[in-house]
Coordinates of C-alpha atoms in Angstrom, one line a residue:
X140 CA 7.6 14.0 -17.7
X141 CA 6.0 16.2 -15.3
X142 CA 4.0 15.3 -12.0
X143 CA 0.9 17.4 -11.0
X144 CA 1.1 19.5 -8.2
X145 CA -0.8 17.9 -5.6
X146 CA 0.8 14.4 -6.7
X147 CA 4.2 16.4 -5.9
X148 CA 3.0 17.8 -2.8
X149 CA 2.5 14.5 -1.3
X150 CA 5.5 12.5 -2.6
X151 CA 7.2 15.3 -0.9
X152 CA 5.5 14.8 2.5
X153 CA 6.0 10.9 2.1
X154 CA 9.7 11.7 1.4
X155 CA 9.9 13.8 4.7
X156 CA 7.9 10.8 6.9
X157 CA 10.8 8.4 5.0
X158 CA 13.4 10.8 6.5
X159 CA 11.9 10.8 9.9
X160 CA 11.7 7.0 10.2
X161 CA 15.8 6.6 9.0
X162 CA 17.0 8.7 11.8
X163 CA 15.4 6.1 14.0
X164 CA 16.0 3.1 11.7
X165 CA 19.3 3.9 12.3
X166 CA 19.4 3.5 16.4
X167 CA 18.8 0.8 19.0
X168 CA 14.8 1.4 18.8
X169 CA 12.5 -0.4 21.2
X170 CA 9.4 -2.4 20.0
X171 CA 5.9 -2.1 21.6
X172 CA 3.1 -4.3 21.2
X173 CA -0.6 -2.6 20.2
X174 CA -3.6 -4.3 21.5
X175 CA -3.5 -5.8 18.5
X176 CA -0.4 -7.7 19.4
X177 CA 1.3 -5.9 15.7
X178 CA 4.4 -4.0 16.6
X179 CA 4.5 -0.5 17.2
X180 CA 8.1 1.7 17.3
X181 CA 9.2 5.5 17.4
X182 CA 9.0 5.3 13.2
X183 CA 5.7 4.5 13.7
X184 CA 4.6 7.5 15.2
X185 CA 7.2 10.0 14.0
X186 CA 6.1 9.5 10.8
X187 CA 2.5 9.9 11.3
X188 CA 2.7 13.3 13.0
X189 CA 5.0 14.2 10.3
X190 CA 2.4 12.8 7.6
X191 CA -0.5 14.3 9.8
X192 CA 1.1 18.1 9.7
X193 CA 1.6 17.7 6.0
X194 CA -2.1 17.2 5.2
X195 CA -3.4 19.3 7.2
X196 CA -1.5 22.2 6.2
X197 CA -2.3 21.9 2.7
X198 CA -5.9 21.6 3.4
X199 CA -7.2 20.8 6.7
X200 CA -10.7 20.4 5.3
X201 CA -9.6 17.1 4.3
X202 CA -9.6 14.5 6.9
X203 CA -6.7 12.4 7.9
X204 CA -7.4 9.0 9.0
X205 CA -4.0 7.2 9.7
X206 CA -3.1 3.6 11.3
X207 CA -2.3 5.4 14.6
X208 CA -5.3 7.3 14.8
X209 CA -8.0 5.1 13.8
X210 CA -10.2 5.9 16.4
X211 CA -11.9 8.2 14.9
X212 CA -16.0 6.4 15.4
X213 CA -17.6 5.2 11.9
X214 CA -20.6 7.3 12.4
X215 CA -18.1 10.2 11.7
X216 CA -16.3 8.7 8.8
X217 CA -19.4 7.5 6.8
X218 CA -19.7 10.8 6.4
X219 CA -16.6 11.2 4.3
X220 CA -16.7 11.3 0.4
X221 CA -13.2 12.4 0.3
X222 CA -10.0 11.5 2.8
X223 CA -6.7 10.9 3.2
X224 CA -5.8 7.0 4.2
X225 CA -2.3 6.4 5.8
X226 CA -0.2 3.8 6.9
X227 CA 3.0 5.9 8.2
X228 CA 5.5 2.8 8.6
X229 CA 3.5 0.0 6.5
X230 CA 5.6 -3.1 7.4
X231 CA 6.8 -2.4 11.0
X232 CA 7.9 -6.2 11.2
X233 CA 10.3 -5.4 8.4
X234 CA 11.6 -2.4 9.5
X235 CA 12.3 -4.5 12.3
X236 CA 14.6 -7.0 10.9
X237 CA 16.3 -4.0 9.2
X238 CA 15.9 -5.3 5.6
X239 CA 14.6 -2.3 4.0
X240 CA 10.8 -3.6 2.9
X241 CA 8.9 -1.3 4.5
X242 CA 7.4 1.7 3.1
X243 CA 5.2 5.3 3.4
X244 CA 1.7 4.7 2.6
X245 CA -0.6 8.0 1.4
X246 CA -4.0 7.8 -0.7
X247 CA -6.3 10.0 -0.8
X248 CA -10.3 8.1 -0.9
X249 CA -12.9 9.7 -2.8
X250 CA -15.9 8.3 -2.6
X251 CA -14.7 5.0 -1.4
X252 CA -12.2 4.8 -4.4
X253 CA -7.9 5.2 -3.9
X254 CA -7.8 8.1 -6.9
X255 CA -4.8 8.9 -5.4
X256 CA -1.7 7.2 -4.3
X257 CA 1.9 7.6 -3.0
X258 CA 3.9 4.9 -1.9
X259 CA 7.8 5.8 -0.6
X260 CA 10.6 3.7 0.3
X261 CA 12.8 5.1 2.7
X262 CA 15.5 2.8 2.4
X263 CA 16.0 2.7 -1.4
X264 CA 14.7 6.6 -1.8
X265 CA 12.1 5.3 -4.1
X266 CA 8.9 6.5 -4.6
X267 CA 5.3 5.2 -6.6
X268 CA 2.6 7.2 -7.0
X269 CA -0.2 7.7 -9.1
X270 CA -2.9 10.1 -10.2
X271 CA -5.4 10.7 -12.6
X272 CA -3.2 13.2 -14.3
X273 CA -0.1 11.7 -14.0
X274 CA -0.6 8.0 -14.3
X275 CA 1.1 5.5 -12.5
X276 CA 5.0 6.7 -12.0
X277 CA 7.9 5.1 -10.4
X278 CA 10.6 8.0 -8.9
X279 CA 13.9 7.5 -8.3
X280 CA 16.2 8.7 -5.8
X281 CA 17.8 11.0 -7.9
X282 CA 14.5 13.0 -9.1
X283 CA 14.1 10.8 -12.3
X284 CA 10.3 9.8 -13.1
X285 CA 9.4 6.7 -15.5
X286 CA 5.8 5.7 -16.0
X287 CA 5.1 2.3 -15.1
X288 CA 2.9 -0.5 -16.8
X289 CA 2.0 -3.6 -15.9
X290 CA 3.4 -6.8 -17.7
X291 CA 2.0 -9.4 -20.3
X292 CA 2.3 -12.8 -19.0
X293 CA 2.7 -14.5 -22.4
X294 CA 4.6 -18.3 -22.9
X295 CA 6.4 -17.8 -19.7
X296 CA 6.4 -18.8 -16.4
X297 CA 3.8 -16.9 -14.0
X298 CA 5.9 -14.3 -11.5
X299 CA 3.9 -14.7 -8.2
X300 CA 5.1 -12.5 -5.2
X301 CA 4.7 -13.3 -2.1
X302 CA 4.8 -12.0 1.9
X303 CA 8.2 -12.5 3.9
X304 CA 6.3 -12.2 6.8
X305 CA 2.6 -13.7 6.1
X306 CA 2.7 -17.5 5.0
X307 CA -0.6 -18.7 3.6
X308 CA -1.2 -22.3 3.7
X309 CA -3.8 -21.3 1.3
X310 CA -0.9 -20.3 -1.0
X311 CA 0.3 -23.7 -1.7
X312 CA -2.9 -24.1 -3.5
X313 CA -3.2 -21.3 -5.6
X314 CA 0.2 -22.4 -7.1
X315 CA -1.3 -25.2 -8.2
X316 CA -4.2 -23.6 -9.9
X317 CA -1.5 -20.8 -11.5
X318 CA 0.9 -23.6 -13.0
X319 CA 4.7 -23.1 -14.3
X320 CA 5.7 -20.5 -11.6
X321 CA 8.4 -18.6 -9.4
X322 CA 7.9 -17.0 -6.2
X323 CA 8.9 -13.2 -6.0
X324 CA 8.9 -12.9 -2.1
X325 CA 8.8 -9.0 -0.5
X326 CA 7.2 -7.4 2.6
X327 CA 4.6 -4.6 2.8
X328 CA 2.9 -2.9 0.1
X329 CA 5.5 -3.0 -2.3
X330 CA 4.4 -6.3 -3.1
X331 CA 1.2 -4.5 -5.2
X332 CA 3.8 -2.2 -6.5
X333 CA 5.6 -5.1 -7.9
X334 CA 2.8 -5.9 -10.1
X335 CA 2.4 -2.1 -10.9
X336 CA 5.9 -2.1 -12.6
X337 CA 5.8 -5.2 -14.0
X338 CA 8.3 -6.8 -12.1
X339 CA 5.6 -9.6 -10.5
X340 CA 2.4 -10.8 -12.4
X341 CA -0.1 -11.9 -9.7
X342 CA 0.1 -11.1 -5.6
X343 CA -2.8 -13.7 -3.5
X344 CA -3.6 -12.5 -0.3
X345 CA -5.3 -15.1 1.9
X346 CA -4.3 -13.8 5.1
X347 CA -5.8 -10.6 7.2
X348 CA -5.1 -6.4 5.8
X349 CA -6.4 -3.4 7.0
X350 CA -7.6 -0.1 4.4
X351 CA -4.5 2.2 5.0
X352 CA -2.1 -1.4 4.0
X353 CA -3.6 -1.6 0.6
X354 CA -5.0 1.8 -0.6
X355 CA -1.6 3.8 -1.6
X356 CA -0.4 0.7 -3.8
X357 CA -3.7 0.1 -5.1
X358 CA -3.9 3.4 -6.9
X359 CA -0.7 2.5 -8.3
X360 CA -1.7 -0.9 -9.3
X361 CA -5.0 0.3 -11.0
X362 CA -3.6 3.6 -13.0
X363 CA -0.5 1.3 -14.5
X364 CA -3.4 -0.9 -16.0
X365 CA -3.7 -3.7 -13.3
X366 CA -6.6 -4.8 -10.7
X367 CA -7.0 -5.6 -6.9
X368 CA -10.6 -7.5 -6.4
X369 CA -11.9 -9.6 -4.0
X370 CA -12.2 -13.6 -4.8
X371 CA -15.4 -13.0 -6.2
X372 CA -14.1 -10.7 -8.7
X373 CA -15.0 -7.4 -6.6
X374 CA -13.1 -4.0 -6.4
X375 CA -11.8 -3.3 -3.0
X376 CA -13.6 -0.2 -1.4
X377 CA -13.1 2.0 1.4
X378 CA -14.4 3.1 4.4
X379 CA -17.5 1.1 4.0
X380 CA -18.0 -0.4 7.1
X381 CA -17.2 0.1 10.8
X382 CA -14.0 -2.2 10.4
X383 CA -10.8 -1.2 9.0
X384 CA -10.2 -4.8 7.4
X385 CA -9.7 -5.2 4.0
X386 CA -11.4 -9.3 2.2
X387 CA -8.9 -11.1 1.3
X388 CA -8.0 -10.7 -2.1
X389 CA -6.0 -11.1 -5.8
X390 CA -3.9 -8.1 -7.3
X391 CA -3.2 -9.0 -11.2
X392 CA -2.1 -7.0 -14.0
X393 CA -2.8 -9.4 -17.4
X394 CA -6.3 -9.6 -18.1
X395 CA -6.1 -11.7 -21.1
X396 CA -6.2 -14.7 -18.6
X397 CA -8.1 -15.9 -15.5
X398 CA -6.5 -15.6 -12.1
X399 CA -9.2 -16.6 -9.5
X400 CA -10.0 -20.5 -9.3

């Protein structure tokens, strides 16, 4: 199958930011802390000037807001019907313990909706993305493109996926209301990509996200057939308000049975 152009032209810049962040992954790094208290290392920032670059030189009348230059005032981004959202090194607390979950995070937001997606994994080489023309896709290393689809729960047991590095003791609850279970566990945003490919069935966030962890994966999620709401059942939106933090909320990809209590 073949992947539009600008679909190509930013797995290729997500693919370069992946590069960038391995020839540091690869040395005795240091760790900052933001004000936030989240980590911050050389990845980090490598790979969002090497994202930023990207963008801009194939059209710098887009915007580019990123995780590490989210400063730009909300009276100017209201403004915006169309953007690019990144996270350059979505799980920094993965990359730190060196097990490979982390990932490049790039959507581009149009009219508050992720139409576009591209989610790479610079440790396995593989990439999702997802357009309107394309669909949902999973890439492998070696250039080969399957589309993916989310999965039919049927007669067995419910695949819920869960954070490595976020324990909810609101989880423990939802498992009840789910029933017959097992727990898929994964860092960063490869947890929505999960249910994307049909590898997980359900992912229950009950703990804190910002816009540029979600918005990549959720493109993924929503053009291979699934959905990320709210716990009332709500789309999640973007660039809406002054904050950059997402609700909590439910990703799911069989709609043939309920999922929020």
């Amino acid at each position: 199958m073949t992947i539009d152009h600008q679909l190509d032209s930013i797995i290729s810049i997500a693919k370069a930011a992946g590069t960038a962040i391995l020839e540091i992954y690869d040395t005795e790094f240091e760790v900052d802390q933001k004000e936030d208290d989240s980590p911050l290392t050389a990845a980090d920032l490598a790979s969002h000037k090497q994202i930023k670059a990207g963008l801009e030189a194939l059209d710098s009348n887009i915007p580019v807001l990123s995780e590490e230059s989210a400063e730009i005032p909300y009276e100017e981004r209201k403004t915006w019907n169309r953007y690019w959202l990144v996270d350059p090194l979505d799980g920094t607390k993965e990359f730190i313990k060196r097990n490979g979950e982390f990932t490049v995070n790039i959507a581009l937001i149009e009219d508050s909706v992720p139409v576009l997606g591209v989610v790479h994994v610079p440790v396995s080489g593989v990439t999702y993305a997802a357009s309107e023309q394309t669909g949902a896709i999973k890439q492998q290393p070696s250039g080969e493109v399957q589309e993916i689809t989310i999965a039919t729960v049927g007669e067995r047991s419910v695949r819920v996926v869960g954070s490595r590095s976020h324990a909810s003791p609101d989880l423990a609850a939802y498992l009840e209301f789910v029933g017959e279970h097992t727990m898929v566990p994964m860092g960063s945003s490869l947890k929505l990509c999960l249910v994307a490919e049909g590898a997980a069935d359900v992912y229950p966030r009950h703990g804190l996200t910002s816009e540029w962890d979600t918005a990549a994966a959720q493109a993924v999620v929503e053009h291979a057939g699934g959905i990320v709401s709210d716990w009332q059942g709500k789309p999640i939106r973007y660039n809406t308000k002054a904050e950059f933090l997402n609700p909590y909320f439910v990703v799911y990809g069989d709609k043939s049975r309920s999922w929020i209590p």
